[in-house]
XYZ file of C-alpha atoms in Angstrom:
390
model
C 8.408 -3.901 -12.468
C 4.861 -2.631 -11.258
C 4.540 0.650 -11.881
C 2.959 1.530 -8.214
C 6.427 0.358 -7.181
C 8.992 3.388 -5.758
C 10.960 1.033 -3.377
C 15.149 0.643 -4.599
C 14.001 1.398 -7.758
C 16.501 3.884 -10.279
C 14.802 7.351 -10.195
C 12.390 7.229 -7.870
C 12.563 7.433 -3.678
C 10.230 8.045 -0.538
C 9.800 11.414 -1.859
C 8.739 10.806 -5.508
C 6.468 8.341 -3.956
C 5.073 11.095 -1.864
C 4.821 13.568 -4.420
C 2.661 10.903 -6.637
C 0.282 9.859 -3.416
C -0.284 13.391 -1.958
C -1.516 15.250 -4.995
C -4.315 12.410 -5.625
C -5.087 13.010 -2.040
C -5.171 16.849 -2.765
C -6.722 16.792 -5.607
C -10.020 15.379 -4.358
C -9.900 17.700 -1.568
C -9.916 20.170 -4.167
C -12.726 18.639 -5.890
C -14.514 18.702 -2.343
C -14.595 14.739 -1.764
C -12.711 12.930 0.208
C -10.073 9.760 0.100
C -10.291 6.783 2.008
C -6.619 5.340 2.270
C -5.678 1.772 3.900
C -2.409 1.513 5.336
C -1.791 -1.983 4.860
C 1.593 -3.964 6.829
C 2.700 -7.098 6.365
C 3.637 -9.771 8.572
C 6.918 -10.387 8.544
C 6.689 -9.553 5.019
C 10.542 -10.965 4.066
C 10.771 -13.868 6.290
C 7.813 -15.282 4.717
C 8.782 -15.261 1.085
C 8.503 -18.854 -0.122
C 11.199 -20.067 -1.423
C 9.446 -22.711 -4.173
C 7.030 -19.887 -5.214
C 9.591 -16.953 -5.844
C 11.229 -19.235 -7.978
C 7.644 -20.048 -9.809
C 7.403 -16.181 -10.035
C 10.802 -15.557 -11.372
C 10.684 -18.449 -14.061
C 7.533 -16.705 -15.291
C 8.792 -13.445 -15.296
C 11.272 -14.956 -18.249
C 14.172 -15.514 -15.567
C 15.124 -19.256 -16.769
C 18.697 -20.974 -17.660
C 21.903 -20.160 -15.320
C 20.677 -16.602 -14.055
C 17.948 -19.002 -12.348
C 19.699 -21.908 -11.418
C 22.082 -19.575 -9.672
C 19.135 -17.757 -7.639
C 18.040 -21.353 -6.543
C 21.733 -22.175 -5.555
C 21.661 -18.194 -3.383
C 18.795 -19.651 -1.806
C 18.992 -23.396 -1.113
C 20.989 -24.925 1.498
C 20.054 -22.666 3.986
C 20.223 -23.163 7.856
C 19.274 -21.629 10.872
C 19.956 -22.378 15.044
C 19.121 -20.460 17.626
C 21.832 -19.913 21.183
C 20.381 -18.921 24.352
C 22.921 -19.376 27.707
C 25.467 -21.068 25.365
C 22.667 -24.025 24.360
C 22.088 -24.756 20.915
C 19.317 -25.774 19.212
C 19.612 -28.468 16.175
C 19.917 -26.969 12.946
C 16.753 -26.854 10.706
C 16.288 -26.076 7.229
C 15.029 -22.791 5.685
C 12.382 -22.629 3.188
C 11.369 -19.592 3.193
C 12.681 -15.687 3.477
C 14.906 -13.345 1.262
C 18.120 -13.286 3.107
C 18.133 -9.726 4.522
C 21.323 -7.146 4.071
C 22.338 -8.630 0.957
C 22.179 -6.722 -2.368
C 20.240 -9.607 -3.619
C 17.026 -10.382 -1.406
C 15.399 -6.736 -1.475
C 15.162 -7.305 -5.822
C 13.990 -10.828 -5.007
C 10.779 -9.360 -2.252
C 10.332 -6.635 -4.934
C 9.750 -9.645 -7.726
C 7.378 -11.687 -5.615
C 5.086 -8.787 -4.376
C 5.071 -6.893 -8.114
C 1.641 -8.940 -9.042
C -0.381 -7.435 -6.057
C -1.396 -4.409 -8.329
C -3.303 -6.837 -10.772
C -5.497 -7.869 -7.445
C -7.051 -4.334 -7.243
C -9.560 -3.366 -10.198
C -10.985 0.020 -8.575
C -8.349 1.570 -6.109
C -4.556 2.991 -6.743
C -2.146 1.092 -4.854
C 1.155 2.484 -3.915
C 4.560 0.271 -2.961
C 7.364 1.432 -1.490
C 9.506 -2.287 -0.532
C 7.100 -3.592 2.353
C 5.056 -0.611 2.656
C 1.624 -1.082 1.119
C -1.148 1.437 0.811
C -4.780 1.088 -1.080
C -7.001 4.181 -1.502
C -9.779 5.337 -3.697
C -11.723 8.505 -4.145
C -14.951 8.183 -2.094
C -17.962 9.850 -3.266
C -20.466 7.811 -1.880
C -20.952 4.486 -0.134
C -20.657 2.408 -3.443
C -17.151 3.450 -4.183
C -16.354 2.632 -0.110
C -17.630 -0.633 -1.215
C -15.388 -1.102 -4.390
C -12.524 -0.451 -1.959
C -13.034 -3.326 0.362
C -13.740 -5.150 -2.870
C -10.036 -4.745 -3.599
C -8.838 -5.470 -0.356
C -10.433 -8.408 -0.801
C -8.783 -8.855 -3.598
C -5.327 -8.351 -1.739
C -6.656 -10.808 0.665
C -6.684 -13.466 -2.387
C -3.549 -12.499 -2.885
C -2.002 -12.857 0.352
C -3.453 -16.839 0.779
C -2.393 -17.745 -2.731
C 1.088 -17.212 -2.087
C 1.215 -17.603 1.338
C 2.060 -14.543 2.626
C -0.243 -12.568 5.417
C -1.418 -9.063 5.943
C -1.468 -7.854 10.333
C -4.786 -6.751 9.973
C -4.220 -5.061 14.140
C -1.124 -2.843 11.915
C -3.478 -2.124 9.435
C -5.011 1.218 9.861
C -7.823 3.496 7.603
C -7.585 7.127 7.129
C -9.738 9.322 5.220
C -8.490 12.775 3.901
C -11.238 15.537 3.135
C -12.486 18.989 4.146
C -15.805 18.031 4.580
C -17.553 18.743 7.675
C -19.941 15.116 7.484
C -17.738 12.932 5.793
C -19.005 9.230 4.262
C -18.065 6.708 7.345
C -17.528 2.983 6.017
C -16.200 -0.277 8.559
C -13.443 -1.570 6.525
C -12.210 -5.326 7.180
C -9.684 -7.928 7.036
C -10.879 -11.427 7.722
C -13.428 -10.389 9.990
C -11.436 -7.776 12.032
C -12.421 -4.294 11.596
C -9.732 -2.009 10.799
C -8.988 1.131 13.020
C -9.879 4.437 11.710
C -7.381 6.865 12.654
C -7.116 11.057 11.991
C -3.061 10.904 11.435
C -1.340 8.085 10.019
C 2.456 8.386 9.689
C 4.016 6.684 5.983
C 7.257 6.909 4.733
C 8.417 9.307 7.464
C 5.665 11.628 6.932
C 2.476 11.911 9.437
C -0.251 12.621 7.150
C -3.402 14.111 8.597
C -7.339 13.897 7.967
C -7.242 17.178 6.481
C -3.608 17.662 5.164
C -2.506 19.723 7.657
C 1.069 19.464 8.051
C 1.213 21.279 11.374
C 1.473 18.155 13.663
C 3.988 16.435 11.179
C 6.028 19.607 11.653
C 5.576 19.983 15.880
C 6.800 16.192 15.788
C 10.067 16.649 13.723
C 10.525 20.043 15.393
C 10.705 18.198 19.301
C 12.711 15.515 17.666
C 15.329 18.194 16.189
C 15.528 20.156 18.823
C 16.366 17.114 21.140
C 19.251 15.945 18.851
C 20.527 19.823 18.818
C 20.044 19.378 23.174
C 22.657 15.971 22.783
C 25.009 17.736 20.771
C 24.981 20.751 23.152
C 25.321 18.150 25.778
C 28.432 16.307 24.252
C 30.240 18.615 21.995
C 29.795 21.739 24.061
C 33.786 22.645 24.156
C 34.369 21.949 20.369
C 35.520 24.052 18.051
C 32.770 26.053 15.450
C 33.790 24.143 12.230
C 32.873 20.206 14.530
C 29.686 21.960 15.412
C 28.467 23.303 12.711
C 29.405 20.502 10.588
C 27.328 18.417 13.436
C 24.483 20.402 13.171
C 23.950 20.113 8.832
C 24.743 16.495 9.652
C 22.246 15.228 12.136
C 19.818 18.056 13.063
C 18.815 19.772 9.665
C 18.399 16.598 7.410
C 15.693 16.223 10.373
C 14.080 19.933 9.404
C 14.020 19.118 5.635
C 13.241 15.718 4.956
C 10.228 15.372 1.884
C 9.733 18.965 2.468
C 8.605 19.208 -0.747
C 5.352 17.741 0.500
C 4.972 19.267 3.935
C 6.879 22.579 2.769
C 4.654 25.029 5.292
C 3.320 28.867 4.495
C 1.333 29.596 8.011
C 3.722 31.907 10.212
C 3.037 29.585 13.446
C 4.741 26.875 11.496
C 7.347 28.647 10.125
C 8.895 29.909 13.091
C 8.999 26.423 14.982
C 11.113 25.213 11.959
C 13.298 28.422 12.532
C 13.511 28.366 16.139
C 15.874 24.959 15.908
C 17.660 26.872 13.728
C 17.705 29.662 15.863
C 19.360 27.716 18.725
C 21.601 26.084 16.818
C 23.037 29.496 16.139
C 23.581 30.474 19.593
C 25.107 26.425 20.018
C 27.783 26.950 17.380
C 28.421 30.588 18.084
C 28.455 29.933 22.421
C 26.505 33.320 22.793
C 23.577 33.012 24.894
C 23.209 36.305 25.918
C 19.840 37.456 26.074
C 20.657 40.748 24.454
C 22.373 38.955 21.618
C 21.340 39.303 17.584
C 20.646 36.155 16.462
C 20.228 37.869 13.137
C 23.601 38.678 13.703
C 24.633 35.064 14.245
C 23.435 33.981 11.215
C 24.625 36.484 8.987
C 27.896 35.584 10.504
C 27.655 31.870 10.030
C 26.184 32.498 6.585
C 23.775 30.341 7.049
C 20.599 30.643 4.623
C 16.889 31.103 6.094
C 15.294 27.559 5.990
C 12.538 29.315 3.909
C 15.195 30.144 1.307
C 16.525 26.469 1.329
C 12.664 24.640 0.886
C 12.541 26.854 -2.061
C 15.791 25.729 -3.680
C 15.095 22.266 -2.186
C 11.833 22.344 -4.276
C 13.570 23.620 -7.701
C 15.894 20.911 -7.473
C 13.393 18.825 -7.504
C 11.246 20.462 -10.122
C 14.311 20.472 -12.453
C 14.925 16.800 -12.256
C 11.443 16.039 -12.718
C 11.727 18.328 -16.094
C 15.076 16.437 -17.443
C 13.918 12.838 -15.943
C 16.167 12.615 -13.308
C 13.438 11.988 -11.122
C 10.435 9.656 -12.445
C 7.012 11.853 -11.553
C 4.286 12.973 -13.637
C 3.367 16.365 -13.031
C 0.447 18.543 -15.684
C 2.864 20.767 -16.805
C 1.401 23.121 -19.026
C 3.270 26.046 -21.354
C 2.432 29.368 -20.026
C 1.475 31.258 -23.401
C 3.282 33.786 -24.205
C 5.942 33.649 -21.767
C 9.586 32.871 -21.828
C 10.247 29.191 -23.011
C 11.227 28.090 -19.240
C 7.626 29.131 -17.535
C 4.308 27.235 -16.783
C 0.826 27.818 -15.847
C 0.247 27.914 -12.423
C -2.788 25.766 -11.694
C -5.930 27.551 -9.906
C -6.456 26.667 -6.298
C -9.771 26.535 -4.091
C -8.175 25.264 -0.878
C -4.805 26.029 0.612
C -4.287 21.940 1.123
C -3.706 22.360 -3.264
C -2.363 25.998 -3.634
C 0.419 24.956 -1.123
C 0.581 21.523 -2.777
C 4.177 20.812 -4.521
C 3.050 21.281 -8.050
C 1.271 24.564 -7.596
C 3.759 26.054 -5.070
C 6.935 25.117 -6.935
C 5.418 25.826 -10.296
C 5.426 29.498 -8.452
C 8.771 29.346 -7.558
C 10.318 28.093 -10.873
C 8.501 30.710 -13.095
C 10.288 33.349 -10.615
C 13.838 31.767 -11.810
C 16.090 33.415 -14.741
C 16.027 31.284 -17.685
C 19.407 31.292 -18.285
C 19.365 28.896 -14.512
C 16.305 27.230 -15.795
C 18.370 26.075 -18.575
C 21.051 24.835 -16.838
C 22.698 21.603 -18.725
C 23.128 19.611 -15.270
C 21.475 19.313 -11.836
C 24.671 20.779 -10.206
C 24.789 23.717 -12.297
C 21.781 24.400 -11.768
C 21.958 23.961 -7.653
C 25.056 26.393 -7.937
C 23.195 28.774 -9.979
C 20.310 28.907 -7.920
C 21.994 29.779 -4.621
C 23.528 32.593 -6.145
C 20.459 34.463 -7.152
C 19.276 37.084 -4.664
C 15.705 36.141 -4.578
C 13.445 33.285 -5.452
């Protein structure tokens, strides 16, 4: 499997994808260019998996004998009607499409797209199932043309096995800090693609300059109405429903990637506290103005959200160190130090000193080795919530 591939693969997830994608993205900014990204979608990208040409793909992938003939047998055969007022159309045959909610036809999509890295000779290209994204570092208008050059590329890709790119869902954003950034019309059979200032991927809304402040307003308004429903419906229940309610469906919402988007301005770290906040007063049902919410939270033990991103972000950082999670990271041995420490890397913008690698790098060298050291992810978690600090 392509290595630009993160999608239902073992070890890897949204987030390691993000981790991977951001830090080229950062470090450019760091380097004072920019990156022009393409945010490519396809059209009805499993539906139009041909049947005759997965099978080509799979036989020369070395799938062959009875693990073959029992893929063609999974596939063949296939019908489809359509009902409308209790009329039925006549049955017609399917040729084409990876039956969808089977274990099967996500591996089968995976297989077909996994050649559309060897279509790009100049840009990175990043996978996640159906979700496609092409980017280069732009320094001046040659590389901007090296980049269409490889969407052309994926273009040539797209007729020869007969899928198709929505070039009006396709979208290009370009990350830098520079005040006159290089401008390039991007294309896709003739269309010109929209140039945007936030694009949203994987669940993240990434902007022009890697500020994560509108990614955090949006998931902030969309916690805070879930906490308003469960006010609304579970009012009257006891403490143990709500709070249970609240880890379940509200701060998931306050936490997911946060790795990436993990934020250090005090604007943007009270919005993600203020849900939290109000869910006090929700679980507690004390409203009164003159109330500690302090006091409510000490009660409920519940940790500051600060204190969780950081032990989110260990986590992570410890199964990236014991392969539990596949992402490359520069690790380098701080000299002299205990065995369990690295450098921290030197920052010229806060888009890379608040980057995951630096900032959890910061965070680890802080921890005991004895919990550095931990022999499993679990000991380590449990470790790590005991310590005072981090």
């Amino acid at each position: 499997m392509t290595n630009a591939q993160h999608g239902r693969r073992q070890q890897r997830s949204c987030e390691s994808q993000l981790i991977t994608t951001i830090s080229d993205f950062v470090s450019a900014i760091e380097d004072r260019s920019q990156t022009d990204i393409i945010l490519l979608d396809f059209s009805k990208a499993f539906d139009k998996v041909s049947h005759r040409l997965l099978i080509h793909k799979l036989a020369h992938y070395g799938i062959t004998g009875e693990v073959l003939n029992w893929i063609k047998a999974f596939l063949s055969n296939r019908t489809q009607e359509v009902i409308v007022d209790g009329a039925r159309s006549e049955k017609c045959g399917v040729t084409s499409g990876v039956p969808q909610g089977s274990v099967l036809g996500p591996l089968l999509f995976l297989l077909f797209i996994n050649d559309i890295p060897s279509h790009t000779k100049h840009s990175n290209i990043r996978l996640f199932a159906d979700d496609c994204m092409l980017y280069r570092k732009i320094d001046d208008n040659k590389d901007c043309d090296l980049l269409q050059e490889d969407l052309n590329g994926l273009l040539d890709w797209e007729k020869k096995w007969k899928m198709s790119f929505h070039p009006e869902k396709c979208f290009v954003l370009s990350t830098t800090l520079k005040r006159n950034k290089i401008s390039h019309n991007y294309s896709m059979r003739e269309h010109q693609l929209q140039s945007v200032e936030n694009a949203k991927y994987l669940g993240i809304n990434i902007n022009g300059k890697l500020s994560w402040s509108s990614h955090i307003g949006e998931i902030v308004s969309q916690a805070h109405k879930k906490l308003a429903f469960l006010q609304r419906n579970i009012y009257h229940c006891p403490r143990n429903i709500k709070t249970m309610a609240y880890f379940s469906l509200v701060r998931p919402k306050l936490e997911y990637a946060v790795s990436i988007w993990d934020p250090h301005t005090t604007k943007d770290v009270s919005k993600l506290d203020s849900v939290q906040r109000k869910a006090a007063r929700f679980v507690t049902g004390d409203f009164g103005k003159r109330s500690s919410v302090t006091s409510m939270l000490d009660e409920l033990e519940w940790p500051p959200l600060q204190r969780r991103r950081k032990e989110l972000k260990a986590v992570l950082f410890y199964k990236i160190l014991n392969d539990e999670v596949d992402v490359t990271l520069p690790l380098q041995k701080a000299p002299r130090e205990t065995e369990h420490r690295y450098i921290v890397p030197q920052s010229r913008t806060n888009s890379h000193l608040h980057s995951f690698y630096p900032s959890t790098v910061r965070v680890w060298n802080n921890l005991p080795s004895v919990t550095a050291k931990a022999e499993t992810a679990e000991t380590f978690k449990s470790m790590v919530k005991m310590l005072d600090q981090i």
